[in-house]
mmCIF file of C-alpha atoms in Angstrom:
data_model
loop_
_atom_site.group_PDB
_atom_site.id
_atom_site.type_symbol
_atom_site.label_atom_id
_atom_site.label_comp_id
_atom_site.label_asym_id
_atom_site.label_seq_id
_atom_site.Cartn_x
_atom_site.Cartn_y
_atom_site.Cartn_z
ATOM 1 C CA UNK A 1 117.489 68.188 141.376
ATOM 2 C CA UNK A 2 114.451 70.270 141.847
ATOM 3 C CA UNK A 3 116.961 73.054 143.713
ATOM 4 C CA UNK A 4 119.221 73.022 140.714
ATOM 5 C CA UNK A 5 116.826 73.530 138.585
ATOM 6 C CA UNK A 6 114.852 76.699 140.484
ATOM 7 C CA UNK A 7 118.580 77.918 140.131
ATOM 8 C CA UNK A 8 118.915 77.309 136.692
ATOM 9 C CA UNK A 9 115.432 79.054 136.050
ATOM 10 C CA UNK A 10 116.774 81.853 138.402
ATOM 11 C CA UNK A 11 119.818 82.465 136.354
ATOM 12 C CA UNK A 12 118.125 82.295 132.639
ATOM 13 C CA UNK A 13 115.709 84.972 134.213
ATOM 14 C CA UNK A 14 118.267 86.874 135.082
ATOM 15 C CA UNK A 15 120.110 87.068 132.165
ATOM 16 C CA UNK A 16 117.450 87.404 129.870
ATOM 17 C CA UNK A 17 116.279 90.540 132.082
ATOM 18 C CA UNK A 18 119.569 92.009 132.013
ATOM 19 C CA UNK A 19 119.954 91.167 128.182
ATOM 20 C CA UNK A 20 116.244 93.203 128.062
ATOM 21 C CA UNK A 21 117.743 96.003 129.868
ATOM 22 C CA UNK A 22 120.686 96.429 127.244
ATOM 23 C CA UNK A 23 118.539 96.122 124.447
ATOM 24 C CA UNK A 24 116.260 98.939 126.006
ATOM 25 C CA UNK A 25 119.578 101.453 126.409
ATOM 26 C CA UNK A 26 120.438 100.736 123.182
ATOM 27 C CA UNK A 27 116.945 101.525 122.009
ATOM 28 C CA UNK A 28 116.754 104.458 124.371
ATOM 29 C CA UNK A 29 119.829 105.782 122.560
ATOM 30 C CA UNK A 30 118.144 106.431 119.110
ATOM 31 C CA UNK A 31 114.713 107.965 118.325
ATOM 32 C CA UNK A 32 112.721 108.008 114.996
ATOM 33 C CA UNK A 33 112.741 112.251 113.450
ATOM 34 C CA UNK A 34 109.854 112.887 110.988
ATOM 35 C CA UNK A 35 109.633 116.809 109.005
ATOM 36 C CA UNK A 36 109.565 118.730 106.191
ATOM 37 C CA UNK A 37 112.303 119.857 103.287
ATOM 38 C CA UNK A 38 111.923 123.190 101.743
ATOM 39 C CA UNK A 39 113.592 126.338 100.613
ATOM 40 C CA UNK A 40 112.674 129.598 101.265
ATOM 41 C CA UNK A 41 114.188 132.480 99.149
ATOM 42 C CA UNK A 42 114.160 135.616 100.864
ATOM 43 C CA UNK A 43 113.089 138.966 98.435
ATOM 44 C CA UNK A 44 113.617 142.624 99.846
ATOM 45 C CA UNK A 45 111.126 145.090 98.832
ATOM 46 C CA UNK A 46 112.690 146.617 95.233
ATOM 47 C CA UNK A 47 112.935 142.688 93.956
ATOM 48 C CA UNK A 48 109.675 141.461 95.179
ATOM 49 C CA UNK A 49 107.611 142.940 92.156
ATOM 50 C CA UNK A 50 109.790 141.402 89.620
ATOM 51 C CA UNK A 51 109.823 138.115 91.526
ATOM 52 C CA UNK A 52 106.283 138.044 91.323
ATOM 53 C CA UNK A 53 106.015 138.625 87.275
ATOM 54 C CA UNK A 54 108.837 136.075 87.154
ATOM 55 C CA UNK A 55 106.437 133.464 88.605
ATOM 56 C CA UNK A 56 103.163 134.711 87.162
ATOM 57 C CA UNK A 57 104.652 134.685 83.622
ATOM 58 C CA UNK A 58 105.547 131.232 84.067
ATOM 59 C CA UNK A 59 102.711 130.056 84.937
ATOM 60 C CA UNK A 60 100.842 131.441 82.100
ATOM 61 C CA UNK A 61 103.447 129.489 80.027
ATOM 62 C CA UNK A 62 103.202 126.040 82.052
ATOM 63 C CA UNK A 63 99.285 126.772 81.440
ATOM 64 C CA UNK A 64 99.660 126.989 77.597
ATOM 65 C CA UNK A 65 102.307 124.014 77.478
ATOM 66 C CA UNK A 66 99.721 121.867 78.893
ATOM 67 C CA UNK A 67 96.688 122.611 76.815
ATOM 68 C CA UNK A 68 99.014 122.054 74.118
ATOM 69 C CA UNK A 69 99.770 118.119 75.961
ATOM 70 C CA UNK A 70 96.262 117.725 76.428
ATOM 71 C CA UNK A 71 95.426 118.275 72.596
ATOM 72 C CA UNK A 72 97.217 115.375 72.308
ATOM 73 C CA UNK A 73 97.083 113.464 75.152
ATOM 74 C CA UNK A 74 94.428 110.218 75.499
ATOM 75 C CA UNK A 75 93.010 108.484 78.473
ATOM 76 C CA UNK A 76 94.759 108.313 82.141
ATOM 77 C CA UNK A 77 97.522 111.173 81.132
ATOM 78 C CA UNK A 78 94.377 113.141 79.450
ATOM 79 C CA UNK A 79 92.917 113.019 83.085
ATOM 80 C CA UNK A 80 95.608 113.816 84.762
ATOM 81 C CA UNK A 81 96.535 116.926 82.524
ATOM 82 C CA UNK A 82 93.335 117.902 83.214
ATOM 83 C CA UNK A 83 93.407 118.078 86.642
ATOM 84 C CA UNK A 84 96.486 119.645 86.291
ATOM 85 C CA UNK A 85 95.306 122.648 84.532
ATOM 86 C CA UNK A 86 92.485 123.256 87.207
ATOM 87 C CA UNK A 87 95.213 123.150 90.057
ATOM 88 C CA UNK A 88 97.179 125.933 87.577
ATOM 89 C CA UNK A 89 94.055 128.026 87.391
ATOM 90 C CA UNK A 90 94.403 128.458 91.126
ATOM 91 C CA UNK A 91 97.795 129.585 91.269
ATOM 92 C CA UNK A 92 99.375 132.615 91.152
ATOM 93 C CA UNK A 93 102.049 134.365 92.493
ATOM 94 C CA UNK A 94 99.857 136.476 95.435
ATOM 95 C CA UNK A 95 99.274 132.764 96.480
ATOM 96 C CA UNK A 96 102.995 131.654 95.923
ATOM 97 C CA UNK A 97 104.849 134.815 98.123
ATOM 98 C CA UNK A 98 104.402 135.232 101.509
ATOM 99 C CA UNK A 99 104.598 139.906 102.344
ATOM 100 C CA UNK A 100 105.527 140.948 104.920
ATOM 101 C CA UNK A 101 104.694 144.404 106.536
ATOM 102 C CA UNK A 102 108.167 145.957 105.967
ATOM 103 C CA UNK A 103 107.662 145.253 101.889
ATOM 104 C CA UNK A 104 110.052 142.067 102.047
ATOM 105 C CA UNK A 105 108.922 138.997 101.004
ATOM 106 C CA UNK A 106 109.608 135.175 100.782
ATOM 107 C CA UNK A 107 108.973 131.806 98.695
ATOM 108 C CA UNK A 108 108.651 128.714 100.106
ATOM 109 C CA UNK A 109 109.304 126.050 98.172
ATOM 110 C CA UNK A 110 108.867 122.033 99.444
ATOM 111 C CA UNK A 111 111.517 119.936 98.274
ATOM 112 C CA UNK A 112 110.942 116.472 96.402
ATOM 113 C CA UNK A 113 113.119 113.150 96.352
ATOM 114 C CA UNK A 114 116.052 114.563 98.026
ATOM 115 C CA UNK A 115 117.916 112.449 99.952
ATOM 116 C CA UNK A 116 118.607 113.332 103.988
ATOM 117 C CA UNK A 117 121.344 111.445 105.594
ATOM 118 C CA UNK A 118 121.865 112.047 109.895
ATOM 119 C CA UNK A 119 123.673 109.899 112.068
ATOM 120 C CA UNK A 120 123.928 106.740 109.559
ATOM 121 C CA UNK A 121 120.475 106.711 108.680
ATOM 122 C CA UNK A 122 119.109 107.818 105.527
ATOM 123 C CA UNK A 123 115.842 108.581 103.696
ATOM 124 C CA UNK A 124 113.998 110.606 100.428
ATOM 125 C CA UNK A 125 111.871 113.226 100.845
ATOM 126 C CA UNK A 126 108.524 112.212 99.309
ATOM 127 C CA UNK A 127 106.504 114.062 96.781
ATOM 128 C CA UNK A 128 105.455 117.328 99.593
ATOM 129 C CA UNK A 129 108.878 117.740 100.774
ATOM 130 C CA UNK A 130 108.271 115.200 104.133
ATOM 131 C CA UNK A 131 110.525 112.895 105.207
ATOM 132 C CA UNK A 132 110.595 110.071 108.231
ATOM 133 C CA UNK A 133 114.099 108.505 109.636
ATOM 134 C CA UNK A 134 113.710 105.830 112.045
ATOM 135 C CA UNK A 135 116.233 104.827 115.000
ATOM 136 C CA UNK A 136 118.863 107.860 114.155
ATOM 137 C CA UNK A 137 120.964 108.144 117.442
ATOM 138 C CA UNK A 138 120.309 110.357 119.997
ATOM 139 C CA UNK A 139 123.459 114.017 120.260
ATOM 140 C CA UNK A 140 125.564 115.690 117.596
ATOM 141 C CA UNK A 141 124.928 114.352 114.119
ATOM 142 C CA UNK A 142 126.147 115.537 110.551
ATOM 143 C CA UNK A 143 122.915 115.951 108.330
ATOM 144 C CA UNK A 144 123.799 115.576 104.821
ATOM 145 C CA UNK A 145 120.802 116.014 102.165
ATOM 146 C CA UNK A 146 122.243 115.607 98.482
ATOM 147 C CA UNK A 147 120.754 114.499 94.984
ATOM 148 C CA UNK A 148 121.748 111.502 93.202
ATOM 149 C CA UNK A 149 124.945 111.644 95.721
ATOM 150 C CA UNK A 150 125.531 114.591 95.333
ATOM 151 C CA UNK A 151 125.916 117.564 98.178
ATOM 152 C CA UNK A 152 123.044 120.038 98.750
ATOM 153 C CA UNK A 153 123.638 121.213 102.137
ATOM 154 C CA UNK A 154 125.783 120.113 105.174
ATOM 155 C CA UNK A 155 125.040 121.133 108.877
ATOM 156 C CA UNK A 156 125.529 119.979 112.173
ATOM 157 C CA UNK A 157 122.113 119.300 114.108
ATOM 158 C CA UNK A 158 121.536 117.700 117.693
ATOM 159 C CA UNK A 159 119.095 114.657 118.015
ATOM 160 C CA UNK A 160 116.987 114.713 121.601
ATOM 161 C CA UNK A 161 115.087 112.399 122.905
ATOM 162 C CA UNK A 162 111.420 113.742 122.553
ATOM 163 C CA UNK A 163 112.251 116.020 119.507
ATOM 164 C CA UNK A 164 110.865 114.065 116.697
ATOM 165 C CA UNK A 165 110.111 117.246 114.635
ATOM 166 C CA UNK A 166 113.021 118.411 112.950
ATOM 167 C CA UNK A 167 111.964 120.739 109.950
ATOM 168 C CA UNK A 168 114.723 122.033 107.531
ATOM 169 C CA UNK A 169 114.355 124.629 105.516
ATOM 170 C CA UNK A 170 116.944 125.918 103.490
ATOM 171 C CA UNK A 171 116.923 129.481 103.821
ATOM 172 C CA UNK A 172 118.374 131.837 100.881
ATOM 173 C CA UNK A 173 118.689 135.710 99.756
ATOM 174 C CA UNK A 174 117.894 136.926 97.065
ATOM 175 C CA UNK A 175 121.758 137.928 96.199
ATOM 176 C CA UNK A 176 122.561 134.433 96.560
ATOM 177 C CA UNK A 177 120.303 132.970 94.761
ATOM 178 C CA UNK A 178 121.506 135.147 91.901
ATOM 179 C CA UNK A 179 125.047 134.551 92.684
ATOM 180 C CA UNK A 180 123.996 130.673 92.576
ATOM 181 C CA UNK A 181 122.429 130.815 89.203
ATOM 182 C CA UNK A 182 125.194 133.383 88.187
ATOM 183 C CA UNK A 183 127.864 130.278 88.433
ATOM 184 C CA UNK A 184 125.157 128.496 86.086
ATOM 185 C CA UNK A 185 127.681 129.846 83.253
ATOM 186 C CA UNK A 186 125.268 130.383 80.161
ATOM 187 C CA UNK A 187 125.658 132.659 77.179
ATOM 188 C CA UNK A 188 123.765 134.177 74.800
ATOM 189 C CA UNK A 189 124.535 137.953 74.158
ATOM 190 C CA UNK A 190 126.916 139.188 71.376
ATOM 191 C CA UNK A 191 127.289 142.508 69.463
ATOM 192 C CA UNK A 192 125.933 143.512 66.275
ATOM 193 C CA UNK A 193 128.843 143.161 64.272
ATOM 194 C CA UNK A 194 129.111 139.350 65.528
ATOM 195 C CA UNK A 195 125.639 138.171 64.142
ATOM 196 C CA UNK A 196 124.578 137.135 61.326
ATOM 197 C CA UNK A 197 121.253 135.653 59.858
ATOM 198 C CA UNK A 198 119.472 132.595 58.468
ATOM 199 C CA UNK A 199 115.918 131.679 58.809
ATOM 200 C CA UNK A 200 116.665 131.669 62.686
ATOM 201 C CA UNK A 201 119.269 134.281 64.549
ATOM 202 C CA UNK A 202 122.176 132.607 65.377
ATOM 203 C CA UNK A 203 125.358 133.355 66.788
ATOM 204 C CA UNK A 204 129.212 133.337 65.731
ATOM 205 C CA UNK A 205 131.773 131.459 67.469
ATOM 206 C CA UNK A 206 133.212 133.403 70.837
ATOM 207 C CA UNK A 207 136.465 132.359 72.507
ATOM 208 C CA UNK A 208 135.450 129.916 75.524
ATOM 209 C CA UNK A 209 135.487 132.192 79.073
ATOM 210 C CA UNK A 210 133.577 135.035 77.013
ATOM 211 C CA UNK A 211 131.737 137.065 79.651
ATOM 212 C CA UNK A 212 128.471 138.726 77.955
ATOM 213 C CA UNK A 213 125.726 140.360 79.240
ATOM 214 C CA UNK A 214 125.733 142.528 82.519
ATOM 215 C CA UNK A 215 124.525 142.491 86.354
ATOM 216 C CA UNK A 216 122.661 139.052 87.566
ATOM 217 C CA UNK A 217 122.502 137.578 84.508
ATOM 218 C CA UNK A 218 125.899 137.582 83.438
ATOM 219 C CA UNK A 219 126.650 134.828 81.451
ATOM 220 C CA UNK A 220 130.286 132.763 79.753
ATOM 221 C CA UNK A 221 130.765 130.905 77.149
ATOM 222 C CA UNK A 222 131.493 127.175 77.753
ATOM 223 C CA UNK A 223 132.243 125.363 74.574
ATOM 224 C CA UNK A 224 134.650 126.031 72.282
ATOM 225 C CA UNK A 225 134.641 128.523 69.264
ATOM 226 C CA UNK A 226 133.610 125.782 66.750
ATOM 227 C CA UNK A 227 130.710 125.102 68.547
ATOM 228 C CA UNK A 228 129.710 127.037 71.276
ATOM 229 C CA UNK A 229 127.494 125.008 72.595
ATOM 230 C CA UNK A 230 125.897 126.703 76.303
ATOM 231 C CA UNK A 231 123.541 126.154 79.240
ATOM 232 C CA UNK A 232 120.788 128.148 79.490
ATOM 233 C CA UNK A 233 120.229 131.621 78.833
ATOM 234 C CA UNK A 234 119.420 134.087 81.534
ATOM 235 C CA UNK A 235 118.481 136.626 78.659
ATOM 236 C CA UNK A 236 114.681 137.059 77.303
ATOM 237 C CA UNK A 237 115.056 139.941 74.356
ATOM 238 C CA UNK A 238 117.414 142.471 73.206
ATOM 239 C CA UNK A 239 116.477 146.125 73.255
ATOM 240 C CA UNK A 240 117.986 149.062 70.970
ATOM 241 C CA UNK A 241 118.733 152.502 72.925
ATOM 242 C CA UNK A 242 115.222 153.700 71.835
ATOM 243 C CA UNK A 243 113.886 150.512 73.302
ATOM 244 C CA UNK A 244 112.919 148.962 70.056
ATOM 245 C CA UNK A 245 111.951 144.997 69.708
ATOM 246 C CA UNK A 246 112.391 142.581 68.729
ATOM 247 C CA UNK A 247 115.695 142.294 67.970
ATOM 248 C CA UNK A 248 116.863 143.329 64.489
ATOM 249 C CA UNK A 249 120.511 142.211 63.819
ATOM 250 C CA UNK A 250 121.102 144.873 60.848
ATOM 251 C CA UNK A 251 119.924 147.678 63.060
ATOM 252 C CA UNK A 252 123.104 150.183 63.170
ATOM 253 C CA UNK A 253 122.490 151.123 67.027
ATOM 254 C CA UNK A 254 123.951 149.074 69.677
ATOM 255 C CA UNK A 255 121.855 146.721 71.047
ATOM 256 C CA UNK A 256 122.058 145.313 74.513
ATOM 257 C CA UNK A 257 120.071 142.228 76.425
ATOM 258 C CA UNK A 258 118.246 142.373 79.589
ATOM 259 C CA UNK A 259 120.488 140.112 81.572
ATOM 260 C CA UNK A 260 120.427 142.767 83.778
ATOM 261 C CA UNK A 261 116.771 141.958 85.221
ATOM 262 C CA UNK A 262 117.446 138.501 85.486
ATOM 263 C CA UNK A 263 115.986 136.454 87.436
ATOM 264 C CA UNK A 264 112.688 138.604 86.484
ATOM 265 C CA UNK A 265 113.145 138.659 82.787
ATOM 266 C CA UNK A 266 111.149 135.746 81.434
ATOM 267 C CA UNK A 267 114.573 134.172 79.999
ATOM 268 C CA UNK A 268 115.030 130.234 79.713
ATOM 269 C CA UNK A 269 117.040 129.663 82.757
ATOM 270 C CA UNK A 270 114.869 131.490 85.182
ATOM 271 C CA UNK A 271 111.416 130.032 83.207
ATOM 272 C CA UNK A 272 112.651 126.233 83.717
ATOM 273 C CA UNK A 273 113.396 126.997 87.693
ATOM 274 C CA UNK A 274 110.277 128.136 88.288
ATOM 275 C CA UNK A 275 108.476 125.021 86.429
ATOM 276 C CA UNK A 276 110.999 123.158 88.477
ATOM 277 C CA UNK A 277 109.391 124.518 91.613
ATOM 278 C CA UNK A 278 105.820 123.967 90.391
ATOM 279 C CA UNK A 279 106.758 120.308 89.703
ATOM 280 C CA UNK A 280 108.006 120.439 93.898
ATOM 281 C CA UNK A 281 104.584 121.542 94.592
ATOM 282 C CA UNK A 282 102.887 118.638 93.101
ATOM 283 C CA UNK A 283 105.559 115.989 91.379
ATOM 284 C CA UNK A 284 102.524 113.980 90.260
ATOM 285 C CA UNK A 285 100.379 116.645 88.335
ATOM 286 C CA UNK A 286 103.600 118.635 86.858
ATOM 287 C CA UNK A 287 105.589 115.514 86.777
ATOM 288 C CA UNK A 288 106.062 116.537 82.815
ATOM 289 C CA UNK A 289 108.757 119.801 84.366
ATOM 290 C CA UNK A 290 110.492 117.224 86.466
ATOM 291 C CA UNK A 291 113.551 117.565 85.004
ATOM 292 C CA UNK A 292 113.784 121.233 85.853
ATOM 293 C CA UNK A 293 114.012 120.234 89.465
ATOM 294 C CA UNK A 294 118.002 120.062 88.788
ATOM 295 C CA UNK A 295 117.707 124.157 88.209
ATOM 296 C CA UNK A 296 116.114 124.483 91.325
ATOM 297 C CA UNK A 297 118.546 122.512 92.811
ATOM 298 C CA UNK A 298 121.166 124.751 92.052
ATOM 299 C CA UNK A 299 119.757 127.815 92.071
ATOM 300 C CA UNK A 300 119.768 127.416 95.764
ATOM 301 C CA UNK A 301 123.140 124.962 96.194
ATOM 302 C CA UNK A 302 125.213 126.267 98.917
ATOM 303 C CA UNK A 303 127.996 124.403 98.169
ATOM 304 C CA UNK A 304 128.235 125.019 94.374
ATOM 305 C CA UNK A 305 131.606 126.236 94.683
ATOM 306 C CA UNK A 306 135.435 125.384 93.069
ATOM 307 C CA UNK A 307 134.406 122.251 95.008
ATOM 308 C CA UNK A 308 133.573 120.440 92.058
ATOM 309 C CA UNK A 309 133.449 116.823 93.530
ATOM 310 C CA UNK A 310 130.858 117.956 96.438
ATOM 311 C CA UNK A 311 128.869 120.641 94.475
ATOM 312 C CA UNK A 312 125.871 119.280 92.300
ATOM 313 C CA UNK A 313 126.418 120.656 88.895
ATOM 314 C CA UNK A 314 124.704 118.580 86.465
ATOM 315 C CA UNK A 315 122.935 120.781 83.668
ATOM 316 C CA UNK A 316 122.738 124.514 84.238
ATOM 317 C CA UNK A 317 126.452 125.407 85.174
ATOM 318 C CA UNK A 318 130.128 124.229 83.885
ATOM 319 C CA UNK A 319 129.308 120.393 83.656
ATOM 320 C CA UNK A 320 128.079 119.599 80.461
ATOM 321 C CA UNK A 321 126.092 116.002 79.602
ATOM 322 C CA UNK A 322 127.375 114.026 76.366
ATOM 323 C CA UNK A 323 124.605 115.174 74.707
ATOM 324 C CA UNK A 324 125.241 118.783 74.339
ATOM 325 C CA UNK A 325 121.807 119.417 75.360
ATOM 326 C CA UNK A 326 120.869 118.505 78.869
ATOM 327 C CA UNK A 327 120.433 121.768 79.989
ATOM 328 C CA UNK A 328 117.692 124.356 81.502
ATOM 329 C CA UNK A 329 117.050 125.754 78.321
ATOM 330 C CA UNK A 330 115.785 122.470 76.634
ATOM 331 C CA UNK A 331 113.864 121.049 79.351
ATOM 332 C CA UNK A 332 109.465 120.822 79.080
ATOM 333 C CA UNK A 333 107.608 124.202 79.176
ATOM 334 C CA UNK A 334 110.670 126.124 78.735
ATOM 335 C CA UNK A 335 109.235 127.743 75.758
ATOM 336 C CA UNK A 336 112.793 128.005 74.382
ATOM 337 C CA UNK A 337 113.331 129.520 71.033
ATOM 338 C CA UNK A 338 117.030 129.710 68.503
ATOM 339 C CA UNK A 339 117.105 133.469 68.984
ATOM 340 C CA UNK A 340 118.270 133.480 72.600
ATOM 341 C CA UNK A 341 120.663 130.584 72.081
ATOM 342 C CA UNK A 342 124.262 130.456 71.098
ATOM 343 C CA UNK A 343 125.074 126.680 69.600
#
């Protein structure tokens, strides 16, 4: 009996070692991968100067938005306004772009509650842009990072054993990120003879597809002529010939807007991506611009292309919300006003 059983024991030892060593290899195969989610956008020299005024512009306005919150803000959210205000006062755009020797520069931006999907494993980037994704398997995996489902990016990356960094950083050009808020689709520009006044400018109907203003910040209408209800406008003021503001709508000269020095012209659409970038910085303290993290989104979405199904158009280009108004030029800080708007 006894030599059965020191058999028995044998075996059981055995297999549980050999049950050990599978669950080891099948440990072995995956690994844990820990980094950071940004964007950089990549300025050469003749944009870098207007970039910079872009940002530092906005920033005065986020600063004057949120003395007006404080006014009437009470306890915890009084606090945290505050605190808010003295990170602003520390900002700038010097402190924002990264120079380089040649005159080029770039932005780095981190990028909040993203999701990032590799190799069946998923997670969402926390409020600095880092993210941690245990037991992804080891080789070739698809990494997917998307909001709310939908695609950001796509790319094929390799998982080593060993590697546990894996930063991404989604690099952009200038060119494309105007091309990327160019598909945006927003309208705002019209000629003289179209307007007409009441106690705010507004705008007559124009046939849906209407292309208006020129260069980056080209813009089409979306709605139809009834109501012509658009995204956001990547226009800031009109100018005559003789460079004459504001804009007078009688004037007999031709006037024209300065969609032309978009993203750098202080319009809606370009204000609410930059407050959607200071609200990446710190989601906690700007948490009241976090709805203009959808234009940063896609300002710099690869894949916003006829692709409708996989791009992530949810405000600021051709997909419209049932309320009309879900759009860059209506969200916090924007500083939006009728003139610029066509509805």
């Amino acid at each position: 009996m006894g030599k059965w059983l020191k058999v028995l024991v044998l075996a059981a030892m055995v297999l549980s070692m050999s049950a050990m060593g599978i669950t080891r290899a099948h440990a072995d195969a995956k690994t844990a991968i820990n980094g950071t989610l940004t964007t950089t956008i990549e300025f050469d020299e003749e944009n870098v100067q207007g970039a910079k005024e872009w940002i530092d512009e906005t920033l005065a306005l986020a600063k004057k938005d949120l003395e007006t919150e404080m006014e009437k803000a009470k306890g915890k959210e009084k606090q945290r306004l505050k605190k808010a205000l003295k990170k602003l006062d520390k900002m700038s755009a010097d402190k924002w772009f990264e120079e380089r020797t040649d005159g080029s520069a770039k932005l780095q931006i981190p990028l909040t509650d993203l999701q990032i999907e590799i190799g069946g494993r998923k997670a969402t980037t926390r409020h600095n842009g880092k993210f941690t994704i245990p037991q992804v398997p080891l080789g070739e995996q698809k990494l997917r990072i998307s909001k709310d489902g939908k695609t950001v990016r796509e790319m094929d990356v390799v998982v080593k054993r060993g590697h546990p960094r894996m930063d991404i950083d989604l690099q952009i050009y200038d060119q494309e990120f105007q091309s990327n808020i160019d598909r945006m689709h927003q309208a705002m520009h019209s000629g003289k003879e179209d307007v007409h006044t009441q106690e705010i400018t507004t705008y007559p109907k124009l046939e849906k597809g209407t292309a208006v203003g020129t260069g980056a910040g080209k813009m089409h209408i979306l709605s139809d002529e009834e109501k012509n209800v658009v995204s956001c406008n990547k226009a800031s003021s009109h100018e005559s010939p003789e460079g004459k503001k504001p804009f007078d709508p009688n004037a007999e000269e031709e006037w024209t807007s300065d969609t032309g020095r978009f993203p750098a012209n202080g319009s809606d659409c370009s204000r609410s991506i930059a407050l959607g970038m200071l609200y990446n910085m710190n989601s906690w303290l700007f948490n009241r611009y976090r709805m203009s993290e959808y234009c940063v989104i896609e300002s710099i979405n690869h894949v916003m292309t006829e692709e409708k199904d996989k791009s992530y158009a949810a405000y600021c280009n051709w997909e419209k919300k049932a309320d009309g108004r879900w759009n860059c030029s209506w969200f916090n800080g924007v500083g939006h006003t009728e003139e610029l708007h066509t509805h």
